[in-house]
Amino acid sequence: PAPPGTAAAAAPPPPSPTPGVLQLLLFETSDEDVTPETLASNGSWTVSIPDARAAHTGAKGLYVMVDQPWGVPSLARLLLPRYVPRADRETLLHLSFYAKVEKLRALDPPPTVTMAIIDLHQTGEPIAVEEVRITDSWQLHYVVIDLKREHVGHQIRPYLYMGLHAGIFSFDDFEYKEIAIEDGMGWLQRAPERIQAHRMRRFELCFVDRDDWPIDYGTIEVKLARHDFEMGVALRTRLESRLAAGDYEWILRTSAEHFWSGTLASQLQWSVYEPAQNDIEAGFAAAGEIARWSDEQGWRPLSASLFDGGGGDRDHWTNQLACHELEARLHARISRDLAAFKGRVGRYEVWKDTLRSREWIDRCGEELLINAWKWAREADSNATLCSSEGDVLTPPTLTRAEAYHNALWGLAAKGVPLGAIGVQAHFTGEVDASTVKHRLDVLHELRKPIYITEFTISGLEPAQHAYEFEKLLRLAFSHEAVAGVTVGELWDGTLTTADAAAGRGPGLYLPNKAAKPAVQRLDALWGEEWSTHVSRVMPNDGIVAVDGFYGVYTYELRSGDQVCTGQFELARNLSEAKNGRYLPPTRIKLRCDWHLAWHYPIWGTPAIISLISVGCLFACYRKRSDLIRKVDDGRPAKGFSRRGRGQRLRMADTEMEDEPY
């Protein structure tokens, strides 16, 4: 209490929200309109709001003790305050909060809560659900969701499901933030501009002969043979596929028709490559066969995946090893196999699904993961080492992409030689342009090339499948960070799902090997719209200027019987790609084993004819002058008689008309 005769000090005002923040739940003086609710009686909890035991920054917070869990997350829930999107465009709802938990029993599983975002105008079904793992110390957690235009004006209510695990939970400092973002389809419509800026460059070809003289004659043809952008397909070895010889050969031929890079689907995964200790002969032979075939097609070196953290085959012998022995075996395996495939595999997914498949990490520590990356760099310094994670491009919440970003950032800070970022892309139904675009933007902040792998679309009729397939390709090719796309399934004939049997499988070919419409879209994009082909007469300055896509080109220069052919590469420099279209033309000098050829350009023909004519007239004038001089000197010329001057002149004129020159 204040001393007598003085006024009580006013309570400090609540902190002002930062720009974009719509609501803060601080729990200092009220429950902030948070309502607890249970849907069954098989569990029990205590909810106290506000409560000093749950304070993070202020004096009080939100306290929940679940002493008997319900076993189902949604059976006990906290209804957070409603939110109404106010922007007239697509937005991100960024909902963050601080939380910690104390286990009631040491053997209890790691406690989690689930955040569900519900549109109350759409039958109460969640539009996004995100599981959040809570630790024993205060941590900031967040859920980010794309809200489409159809949600504007609707009441959006976050629910915190808490029925799954026991524990004493503390929450505080909830924050609602609205961030206006670019509409994905509008961004997609401007794809041609970005493609021109980031996938093309003007280059100038200058041909010289063996003596280094410019060649400015003949006809030239220049054609893009292979894009710098990697459009690939997942390949299974004959051993892994177990297909009949005819079917397997058809898959290889068809792959060579449409793609120029490949990925070993799983043959180099440890559980597949070495099913028993030191049993690698069959796996090595099968992978080597695919590598030789790929090289014969002129493809880039293959990519392959090495480890999955023990989650792919829980019965594999590696999961029975003690941590020190697992580490030693893993090191030996990396040294042995990366040396064996050096130069034939150019990109390795070192450890798939680091966020999900954590058996080895949880059991033996993160140092095992970090060392695997470092040993791979030591074994093959030229290969690109790539991460790989699923469920990044498809969830309605952005949280997964941000968690992936943060995990990779943390690994890089610990010395992991991250060369590229892999994102697995499995879609069921529509490809949401906004969802894909914004998740790629998050990963682009790491400034590493992104590879979209295992790309499949399931559950759609062939025509709709083709539309969504093309949409993803345009999204990827127009995003400056994406370096390649790998199709996960070529043929539905290898699948046994109901969708595949009904023509709605993820492959590009039906079980009867008939091409789906997506194949036509694929070939039209890479063979026509995104292709470069120039054929012309050599210009008079000997420089051929071309606006072309980055990649490997073939050329043929012809002049008479002389032919000059070869290849050159227009390489994309990622450090320059930011400026794209503003890059100056790059000059490429090509040498032909030709002799010096004397020639004159077509444009000079009139001038040369005029010069020859003047020369002939001048020669005639000199000849006539010479004849007249001889006559004047008294020496009769041929055909002249000694008569008068006028007669001689007339005779001379006559002779000059007959005189050959």
XYZ file of C-alpha atoms in Angstrom:
661
model
C 0.000 0.000 0.000
C 1.045 3.594 -0.698
C 2.020 5.791 2.264
C -0.799 7.962 3.690
C -1.407 11.103 1.673
C 0.158 9.786 -1.534
C -1.451 8.305 -4.622
C -0.880 4.666 -5.502
C 1.629 4.143 -8.329
C 0.003 3.251 -11.624
C 0.662 -0.236 -12.983
C 3.075 -0.237 -15.953
C 1.261 -0.351 -19.300
C 1.394 -3.608 -21.251
C 4.087 -3.738 -23.926
C 3.129 -2.321 -27.288
C 2.730 -4.965 -29.977
C 5.244 -4.999 -32.784
C 4.064 -4.135 -36.312
C 1.795 -6.817 -37.723
C 0.884 -8.212 -34.301
C -2.885 -8.404 -33.858
C -3.156 -9.834 -30.363
C -1.019 -10.631 -27.306
C -2.096 -13.073 -24.573
C -0.041 -12.211 -21.486
C -2.311 -13.701 -18.750
C -1.390 -10.999 -16.227
C -4.880 -10.030 -15.043
C -7.345 -12.358 -16.817
C -7.771 -15.606 -18.669
C -7.540 -13.711 -22.005
C -10.685 -15.491 -23.261
C -9.039 -18.943 -23.142
C -11.627 -21.666 -22.523
C -10.774 -25.231 -21.335
C -12.933 -28.064 -22.691
C -13.013 -31.866 -22.410
C -14.932 -34.269 -24.638
C -14.582 -37.475 -22.589
C -14.353 -38.555 -18.957
C -11.474 -41.040 -19.110
C -8.854 -38.414 -18.218
C -8.326 -35.580 -15.750
C -6.539 -32.243 -15.678
C -6.308 -28.941 -13.796
C -6.294 -25.609 -15.646
C -5.403 -22.363 -13.849
C -5.450 -18.946 -15.613
C -3.740 -16.694 -14.663
C -1.223 -18.498 -12.464
C 2.135 -17.348 -11.085
C 3.596 -20.859 -11.463
C 3.445 -20.494 -15.264
C 4.979 -17.025 -15.682
C 7.596 -16.508 -18.390
C 8.172 -12.753 -18.813
C 5.573 -11.202 -16.501
C 4.112 -12.297 -13.203
C 1.629 -14.913 -14.402
C 0.880 -17.361 -17.190
C -1.309 -20.326 -18.212
C -0.899 -23.429 -16.018
C -2.126 -26.927 -16.979
C -1.493 -30.187 -15.119
C -2.592 -33.337 -16.968
C -2.411 -36.106 -14.378
C -4.441 -38.683 -16.316
C -4.148 -38.290 -20.119
C -7.046 -39.203 -22.386
C -4.819 -40.934 -24.952
C -6.281 -38.839 -27.788
C -5.031 -35.250 -28.255
C -8.377 -33.598 -29.092
C -10.308 -34.959 -26.078
C -8.860 -32.233 -23.836
C -8.350 -28.832 -25.409
C -7.853 -25.146 -24.769
C -9.883 -22.845 -27.022
C -7.750 -19.763 -27.744
C -9.269 -16.410 -28.783
C -10.778 -16.075 -32.246
C -8.996 -14.272 -35.063
C -10.580 -12.729 -38.175
C -8.257 -12.255 -41.204
C -8.428 -8.612 -42.185
C -6.263 -8.378 -45.274
C -7.961 -8.633 -48.668
C -5.254 -10.972 -49.947
C -3.516 -14.185 -49.013
C -1.848 -13.958 -45.598
C 0.264 -15.903 -43.138
C -1.043 -16.330 -39.614
C 2.023 -16.561 -37.362
C 0.969 -17.894 -33.945
C 3.809 -18.110 -31.418
C 4.037 -18.918 -27.705
C 6.483 -19.891 -24.974
C 6.096 -23.243 -23.228
C 7.801 -25.744 -20.943
C 6.755 -29.023 -19.261
C 7.657 -31.078 -16.231
C 7.180 -34.836 -16.517
C 5.149 -36.511 -13.798
C 7.055 -39.789 -14.180
C 10.568 -40.288 -15.516
C 9.497 -43.047 -17.906
C 6.730 -40.981 -19.533
C 7.232 -40.337 -23.270
C 8.377 -36.866 -24.402
C 5.277 -34.677 -23.945
C 3.644 -33.055 -26.965
C 0.692 -30.767 -27.614
C -1.130 -30.239 -30.888
C -2.111 -26.883 -32.364
C -5.186 -27.046 -34.608
C -6.347 -24.035 -36.648
C -10.088 -24.178 -37.349
C -12.273 -22.061 -39.656
C -15.534 -21.800 -37.721
C -17.406 -20.986 -40.958
C -16.421 -24.315 -42.560
C -18.044 -27.024 -40.409
C -15.343 -26.739 -37.763
C -12.853 -28.937 -39.633
C -9.172 -28.080 -38.990
C -7.459 -26.323 -41.873
C -4.078 -27.098 -40.292
C -2.808 -29.362 -37.522
C 0.714 -29.177 -36.085
C 2.242 -31.326 -33.335
C 4.635 -29.460 -31.028
C 7.131 -31.210 -28.756
C 7.534 -29.419 -25.413
C 10.809 -29.542 -23.417
C 11.636 -29.022 -19.745
C 12.932 -25.476 -20.310
C 11.238 -22.392 -21.735
C 11.302 -22.394 -25.536
C 9.600 -20.328 -28.192
C 7.281 -22.362 -30.425
C 5.289 -21.215 -33.418
C 2.802 -22.415 -35.992
C 2.566 -20.609 -39.340
C -0.308 -21.237 -41.740
C -1.292 -19.919 -45.162
C -4.750 -18.393 -45.065
C -6.299 -18.151 -48.530
C -8.649 -15.501 -49.804
C -11.637 -17.718 -48.984
C -10.813 -17.371 -45.279
C -10.970 -13.544 -45.274
C -13.731 -12.370 -42.942
C -14.160 -15.820 -41.354
C -13.606 -16.523 -37.683
C -10.405 -18.541 -37.282
C -9.923 -20.173 -33.892
C -6.741 -21.894 -32.657
C -7.255 -24.984 -30.471
C -4.506 -26.376 -28.237
C -5.072 -30.153 -27.937
C -3.586 -31.548 -24.708
C -5.183 -34.974 -24.204
C -2.267 -37.186 -25.281
C 0.442 -36.897 -22.613
C 0.682 -36.342 -18.870
C 2.721 -33.505 -17.413
C 2.731 -30.070 -15.817
C 2.583 -27.582 -18.702
C 3.299 -23.858 -18.574
C 2.359 -21.465 -21.402
C 2.811 -17.724 -21.755
C 3.139 -14.831 -24.211
C 0.906 -16.002 -27.054
C 1.198 -13.749 -30.098
C -1.023 -13.520 -33.194
C 0.698 -11.927 -36.174
C -0.698 -11.395 -39.682
C 1.721 -11.164 -42.631
C 0.435 -10.324 -46.106
C 2.081 -12.465 -48.793
C 2.084 -12.738 -52.565
C -0.568 -14.917 -54.132
C 1.028 -18.059 -55.539
C -0.926 -18.173 -58.810
C -0.158 -14.515 -59.499
C 3.500 -15.271 -58.916
C 3.241 -18.261 -61.240
C 1.802 -16.110 -64.042
C 5.002 -14.050 -63.995
C 7.161 -17.149 -64.398
C 8.399 -16.245 -67.936
C 10.012 -13.063 -66.622
C 11.886 -14.933 -63.898
C 12.897 -17.706 -66.281
C 14.420 -15.159 -68.631
C 16.216 -13.503 -65.727
C 17.584 -16.585 -63.992
C 17.698 -19.394 -66.579
C 18.918 -17.574 -69.711
C 21.786 -15.415 -70.861
C 22.956 -13.853 -74.095
C 26.162 -15.389 -75.408
C 28.320 -14.617 -78.456
C 30.074 -17.316 -80.458
C 33.298 -16.366 -82.221
C 34.804 -18.974 -84.594
C 38.476 -18.889 -85.633
C 40.525 -21.066 -87.994
C 43.774 -22.885 -87.215
C 45.737 -19.636 -87.673
C 43.405 -17.776 -85.289
C 41.774 -15.795 -88.111
C 38.046 -15.077 -87.622
C 35.637 -17.193 -89.656
C 32.842 -15.005 -91.016
C 31.519 -17.273 -93.746
C 29.447 -20.449 -93.954
C 26.269 -21.471 -92.109
C 26.033 -22.175 -88.373
C 23.603 -24.314 -86.361
C 23.562 -24.167 -82.548
C 21.305 -26.395 -80.411
C 20.809 -26.888 -76.668
C 21.649 -30.538 -76.004
C 21.260 -30.665 -72.213
C 19.892 -28.135 -69.761
C 21.917 -26.935 -66.816
C 18.702 -27.501 -64.815
C 18.583 -31.178 -63.857
C 15.363 -32.873 -64.957
C 15.731 -36.422 -63.746
C 13.979 -39.641 -62.827
C 14.324 -42.122 -59.972
C 15.817 -45.390 -61.232
C 15.681 -48.783 -59.621
C 18.327 -51.347 -60.418
C 17.315 -54.588 -62.087
C 18.070 -56.364 -58.808
C 15.824 -54.051 -56.804
C 12.952 -53.786 -59.304
C 12.568 -57.545 -59.914
C 10.987 -56.727 -63.290
C 11.049 -58.890 -66.397
C 13.870 -58.033 -68.791
C 11.516 -56.524 -71.384
C 9.779 -54.257 -68.877
C 13.048 -53.130 -67.358
C 14.597 -52.313 -70.734
C 11.467 -50.357 -71.668
C 11.814 -48.263 -68.501
C 15.435 -47.439 -69.342
C 14.642 -46.528 -72.964
C 11.717 -44.378 -71.915
C 13.758 -42.641 -69.237
C 16.432 -41.768 -71.802
C 13.779 -40.186 -74.055
C 12.594 -37.646 -71.490
C 15.337 -37.022 -68.918
C 19.023 -36.184 -68.636
C 19.815 -37.087 -65.027
C 18.975 -39.948 -62.704
C 18.786 -40.920 -59.051
C 19.354 -44.362 -57.600
C 16.038 -44.733 -55.817
C 17.368 -46.751 -52.874
C 20.086 -49.132 -54.072
C 22.843 -47.317 -52.160
C 20.798 -47.054 -48.958
C 22.763 -49.083 -46.426
C 19.901 -51.481 -45.658
C 19.498 -52.300 -49.381
C 23.136 -52.170 -50.470
C 24.483 -54.337 -47.626
C 21.650 -56.592 -46.388
C 24.110 -58.577 -44.264
C 27.515 -57.585 -42.952
C 30.049 -57.391 -45.844
C 27.461 -58.715 -48.312
C 27.897 -55.989 -50.958
C 28.763 -57.874 -54.144
C 25.239 -57.924 -55.617
C 24.463 -54.338 -54.611
C 27.755 -53.051 -55.997
C 27.227 -54.817 -59.325
C 23.631 -53.606 -59.661
C 24.494 -49.967 -58.890
C 27.524 -50.116 -61.173
C 25.370 -51.370 -64.052
C 23.019 -48.383 -63.748
C 25.981 -46.006 -63.472
C 27.479 -47.363 -66.720
C 24.126 -47.075 -68.507
C 23.717 -43.491 -67.297
C 27.175 -42.587 -68.556
C 26.375 -44.092 -71.973
C 23.360 -41.773 -72.244
C 25.559 -38.725 -71.683
C 23.733 -37.973 -68.440
C 25.181 -36.130 -65.497
C 26.641 -38.337 -62.736
C 23.905 -40.051 -60.729
C 22.636 -39.005 -57.323
C 22.027 -41.470 -54.502
C 20.943 -41.714 -50.871
C 23.212 -43.245 -48.213
C 21.488 -43.370 -44.797
C 18.049 -42.963 -43.255
C 18.970 -42.975 -39.588
C 17.938 -46.587 -39.087
C 14.251 -45.991 -39.766
C 13.937 -47.639 -43.179
C 14.517 -51.218 -42.011
C 14.355 -51.623 -38.259
C 15.429 -55.273 -38.530
C 18.626 -54.415 -40.397
C 21.809 -55.597 -38.717
C 23.048 -52.019 -38.210
C 20.222 -51.376 -35.737
C 21.587 -54.133 -33.494
C 25.021 -52.512 -33.097
C 26.207 -50.634 -30.035
C 26.851 -46.932 -30.673
C 30.668 -47.161 -30.807
C 30.483 -50.073 -33.251
C 27.802 -48.352 -35.343
C 30.033 -45.305 -35.639
C 33.024 -47.375 -36.742
C 30.979 -49.363 -39.274
C 29.362 -46.205 -40.643
C 32.760 -44.563 -41.145
C 34.128 -47.636 -42.917
C 31.046 -47.903 -45.127
C 31.330 -44.274 -46.250
C 35.053 -44.573 -47.028
C 34.571 -47.835 -48.953
C 31.537 -47.009 -51.071
C 32.143 -43.354 -51.894
C 35.597 -44.314 -53.138
C 34.055 -47.100 -55.248
C 31.557 -44.753 -56.937
C 33.734 -41.651 -57.130
C 33.011 -39.788 -60.355
C 29.954 -41.924 -61.118
C 27.772 -40.489 -58.364
C 27.883 -36.711 -58.260
C 25.383 -35.917 -55.494
C 24.753 -37.798 -52.250
C 21.780 -37.451 -49.938
C 23.872 -38.183 -46.883
C 21.101 -38.631 -44.312
C 17.418 -38.702 -45.309
C 14.682 -37.351 -43.052
C 16.819 -35.984 -40.256
C 13.741 -34.466 -38.602
C 11.696 -37.677 -38.684
C 14.087 -40.619 -38.681
C 16.054 -40.035 -35.500
C 16.601 -43.535 -34.113
C 20.385 -43.395 -34.394
C 20.562 -39.724 -33.382
C 18.431 -40.199 -30.273
C 20.350 -43.330 -29.302
C 23.927 -42.311 -30.146
C 23.870 -38.516 -30.278
C 23.970 -35.875 -32.994
C 27.731 -36.244 -33.331
C 27.101 -39.411 -35.371
C 25.130 -37.371 -37.921
C 27.730 -34.598 -38.070
C 30.602 -37.066 -38.509
C 28.774 -38.858 -41.345
C 28.739 -35.604 -43.327
C 32.393 -34.883 -42.604
C 33.507 -38.400 -43.535
C 31.567 -38.170 -46.801
C 33.423 -34.960 -47.666
C 36.748 -36.640 -46.925
C 35.843 -39.662 -49.079
C 34.743 -37.646 -52.147
C 35.652 -33.972 -52.149
C 34.077 -33.392 -55.574
C 30.594 -34.723 -54.833
C 27.763 -32.431 -53.762
C 26.511 -33.393 -50.308
C 22.790 -32.865 -49.997
C 20.159 -33.084 -47.268
C 16.741 -34.663 -47.888
C 13.494 -34.161 -46.011
C 9.839 -35.015 -46.622
C 6.602 -33.221 -45.679
C 8.082 -29.793 -46.382
C 6.264 -28.597 -49.531
C 2.825 -30.059 -48.849
C 1.632 -29.262 -45.277
C -0.682 -26.261 -44.874
C 1.524 -24.934 -42.073
C 4.892 -23.350 -42.744
C 6.329 -24.686 -39.490
C 7.884 -27.779 -41.057
C 9.806 -25.737 -43.618
C 11.056 -23.356 -40.944
C 12.083 -26.261 -38.702
C 13.999 -27.780 -41.633
C 15.628 -24.414 -42.319
C 16.664 -24.064 -38.670
C 17.998 -27.622 -38.490
C 20.171 -27.123 -41.569
C 21.351 -23.759 -40.324
C 22.379 -25.375 -37.049
C 24.202 -28.238 -38.779
C 26.108 -25.832 -41.023
C 27.143 -23.840 -37.945
C 28.595 -27.074 -36.515
C 30.784 -27.653 -39.551
C 28.547 -29.878 -41.685
C 29.612 -29.404 -45.353
C 26.096 -28.815 -46.705
C 26.260 -28.351 -50.477
C 22.575 -28.509 -51.432
C 19.080 -28.891 -49.970
C 16.769 -31.768 -50.926
C 12.988 -31.668 -50.499
C 10.847 -34.724 -51.255
C 7.630 -33.784 -53.065
C 4.733 -36.235 -52.731
C 1.394 -34.599 -53.570
C -2.047 -36.086 -53.235
C -4.347 -33.968 -55.357
C -3.703 -30.327 -56.175
C -0.292 -28.656 -56.061
C -0.891 -25.431 -54.144
C 1.278 -22.774 -55.784
C 1.375 -20.514 -52.721
C 2.322 -23.353 -50.377
C 5.189 -24.525 -52.580
C 6.443 -21.024 -53.341
C 6.597 -19.810 -49.757
C 8.318 -22.961 -48.492
C 10.946 -22.679 -51.212
C 11.433 -19.050 -50.174
C 12.118 -20.123 -46.583
C 14.779 -22.634 -47.683
C 16.257 -20.155 -50.175
C 17.422 -18.079 -47.205
C 20.173 -20.687 -46.703
C 21.647 -19.700 -50.108
C 22.117 -23.278 -51.269
C 20.724 -24.902 -54.445
C 17.465 -26.776 -53.853
C 16.627 -30.134 -55.445
C 13.004 -31.292 -55.547
C 13.169 -35.088 -55.342
C 10.761 -38.041 -55.532
C 8.178 -35.777 -57.216
C 4.824 -37.560 -57.546
C 1.155 -36.573 -57.810
C -1.448 -39.195 -56.904
C -5.229 -39.424 -56.853
C -6.014 -37.366 -59.977
C -7.457 -38.206 -63.359
C -4.823 -38.071 -66.136
C -5.857 -34.645 -67.513
C -5.818 -32.994 -64.076
C -2.616 -34.846 -63.248
C -0.973 -33.262 -66.303
C -2.119 -29.771 -65.284
C -0.720 -30.095 -61.758
C 2.462 -31.746 -63.060
C 3.119 -28.803 -65.375
C 2.316 -26.350 -62.571
C 5.020 -27.784 -60.337
C 7.577 -27.752 -63.163
C 6.842 -24.090 -63.894
C 7.042 -23.265 -60.194
C 10.391 -25.013 -59.855
C 12.013 -23.787 -63.086
C 11.028 -20.173 -62.417
C 12.279 -20.183 -58.804
C 15.898 -19.107 -58.835
C 16.905 -21.400 -55.953
C 15.767 -24.683 -57.542
C 18.522 -26.564 -59.366
C 16.604 -29.668 -60.423
C 13.523 -31.876 -60.194
C 13.501 -35.675 -60.003
C 10.325 -37.565 -60.951
C 9.668 -40.321 -58.431
C 7.619 -42.748 -60.557
C 7.776 -43.273 -64.309
C 5.363 -46.189 -64.701
C 2.266 -47.167 -62.762
C 2.857 -50.772 -63.789
C 5.240 -51.214 -60.859
C 2.519 -50.254 -58.348
C -0.350 -52.253 -56.875
C -2.477 -49.416 -55.469
C -6.114 -48.860 -56.382
C -5.274 -45.397 -57.766
C -2.673 -46.875 -60.100
C -5.093 -49.502 -61.385
C -7.715 -46.802 -62.031
C -5.314 -44.553 -63.947
C -4.839 -42.146 -61.047
C -1.373 -43.294 -60.022
C 1.700 -41.076 -59.710
C 3.497 -42.377 -62.810
C 3.756 -40.739 -66.224
C 2.710 -43.959 -68.001
C -0.323 -46.148 -67.394
C 0.070 -49.829 -66.479
C -0.400 -50.702 -70.192
C 2.570 -48.377 -70.995
C 0.376 -45.760 -72.684
C 1.620 -42.245 -72.084
C -0.457 -39.978 -69.867
C -1.033 -36.344 -70.958
C 1.712 -35.269 -68.555
C 4.292 -36.783 -70.923
C 3.212 -34.427 -73.705
C 3.408 -31.476 -71.310
C 6.879 -32.572 -70.191
C 8.227 -32.834 -73.738
C 6.583 -29.581 -74.868
C 8.182 -27.623 -72.045
C 11.730 -28.918 -72.428
C 11.674 -29.615 -76.156
C 9.955 -26.429 -77.347
C 9.224 -23.668 -74.832
C 12.442 -24.009 -72.818
C 14.739 -24.925 -75.687
C 17.310 -23.039 -77.788
C 17.925 -23.798 -81.485
C 19.555 -21.350 -83.903
C 20.388 -21.867 -87.605
C 21.695 -18.972 -89.734
C 24.303 -17.695 -92.182
C 27.409 -16.437 -90.445
C 27.177 -12.647 -90.015
C 29.767 -10.382 -91.599
C 31.442 -9.617 -88.239
C 31.892 -13.340 -87.535
C 30.030 -13.163 -84.189
C 26.852 -15.178 -83.587
C 24.716 -13.678 -80.781
C 22.196 -16.018 -79.098
C 19.770 -15.626 -76.195
C 19.841 -19.128 -74.771
C 19.250 -21.267 -71.712
C 22.132 -22.361 -69.544
C 23.411 -25.801 -70.450
C 25.488 -27.851 -72.908
C 25.206 -26.953 -76.605
C 26.199 -28.644 -79.846
C 27.255 -26.651 -82.900
C 27.904 -27.313 -86.593
C 29.609 -24.782 -88.877
C 29.635 -25.573 -92.631
C 31.329 -23.932 -95.594
C 31.559 -25.976 -98.779
C 33.263 -29.247 -97.939
C 34.519 -27.973 -94.591
C 32.589 -28.946 -91.439
C 33.343 -27.917 -87.865
C 31.373 -29.573 -85.017
C 31.655 -29.774 -81.255
C 30.163 -28.888 -77.870
C 30.431 -26.031 -75.423
C 28.794 -25.213 -72.092
C 27.008 -22.046 -71.068
C 27.448 -22.391 -67.308
C 25.241 -20.716 -64.740
C 27.105 -18.802 -62.073
C 24.922 -18.722 -58.946
C 26.729 -15.644 -57.629
C 25.713 -13.776 -60.794
C 22.226 -15.269 -61.168
C 20.746 -12.679 -58.829
C 21.056 -10.031 -61.548
C 19.898 -12.398 -64.292
C 18.931 -10.494 -67.418
C 21.272 -7.592 -66.661
C 24.393 -9.687 -67.157
C 26.494 -8.607 -70.146
C 26.854 -11.092 -73.025
C 29.530 -13.702 -72.506
C 31.965 -14.363 -75.401
C 32.757 -17.992 -76.291
C 35.656 -18.611 -78.682
C 35.572 -21.823 -80.734
C 38.392 -23.087 -82.943
C 37.946 -24.953 -86.238
C 40.746 -26.889 -87.960
C 40.268 -24.980 -91.217
C 42.762 -23.427 -93.655
C 42.632 -19.723 -94.402
C 39.936 -19.090 -97.016
C 39.892 -15.983 -99.228
C 36.431 -14.682 -99.606
C 34.409 -11.544 -99.673
C 31.061 -10.953 -98.024
C 27.837 -10.790 -99.993
C 27.198 -7.219 -98.982
C 30.421 -6.199 -100.784
C 29.451 -7.626 -104.213
C 28.157 -4.335 -105.776
C 31.225 -2.452 -104.628
C 33.574 -5.098 -106.022
C 31.806 -5.150 -109.424
C 32.024 -1.378 -109.603
C 35.717 -1.473 -108.730
C 36.434 -4.072 -111.440
C 34.516 -2.010 -114.018
C 36.444 1.142 -113.166
C 39.650 -0.841 -113.409
C 38.749 -2.095 -116.888
C 37.899 1.411 -118.109
C 41.143 2.724 -116.712
C 43.081 -0.050 -118.494
C 41.344 0.808 -121.785
C 42.182 4.452 -121.354
C 45.862 3.618 -120.734
C 45.989 1.381 -123.817
C 44.413 4.027 -126.066
C 46.765 6.694 -124.794
C 49.728 4.425 -125.468
C 48.635 3.803 -129.067
C 48.091 7.489 -129.813
C 51.507 8.338 -128.415
C 53.162 5.780 -130.676
C 51.459 7.202 -133.780
C 52.462 10.730 -132.878
C 56.082 9.622 -132.524
C 56.134 8.377 -136.182
C 55.939 4.739 -135.381
C 52.989 3.213 -137.175
C 51.042 0.960 -135.034
C 49.423 -2.238 -136.157
C 46.731 -1.521 -138.702
C 47.890 2.113 -139.377
C 49.057 3.706 -142.682
C 50.977 6.949 -143.139
C 48.100 9.243 -143.992
C 46.742 12.387 -142.507
C 46.201 12.837 -138.834
C 42.469 12.611 -139.038
C 42.636 9.385 -141.031
C 45.092 7.895 -138.588
C 42.822 8.695 -135.725
C 39.901 7.115 -137.438
C 41.937 4.015 -138.218
C 43.235 3.916 -134.666
C 39.670 4.091 -133.308
C 38.727 1.236 -135.543
C 41.654 -0.887 -134.439
C 40.961 -0.181 -130.790
C 37.483 -1.545 -131.159
C 38.945 -4.822 -132.439
C 41.965 -4.935 -130.150
C 41.610 -7.618 -127.519
C 42.376 -6.758 -123.914
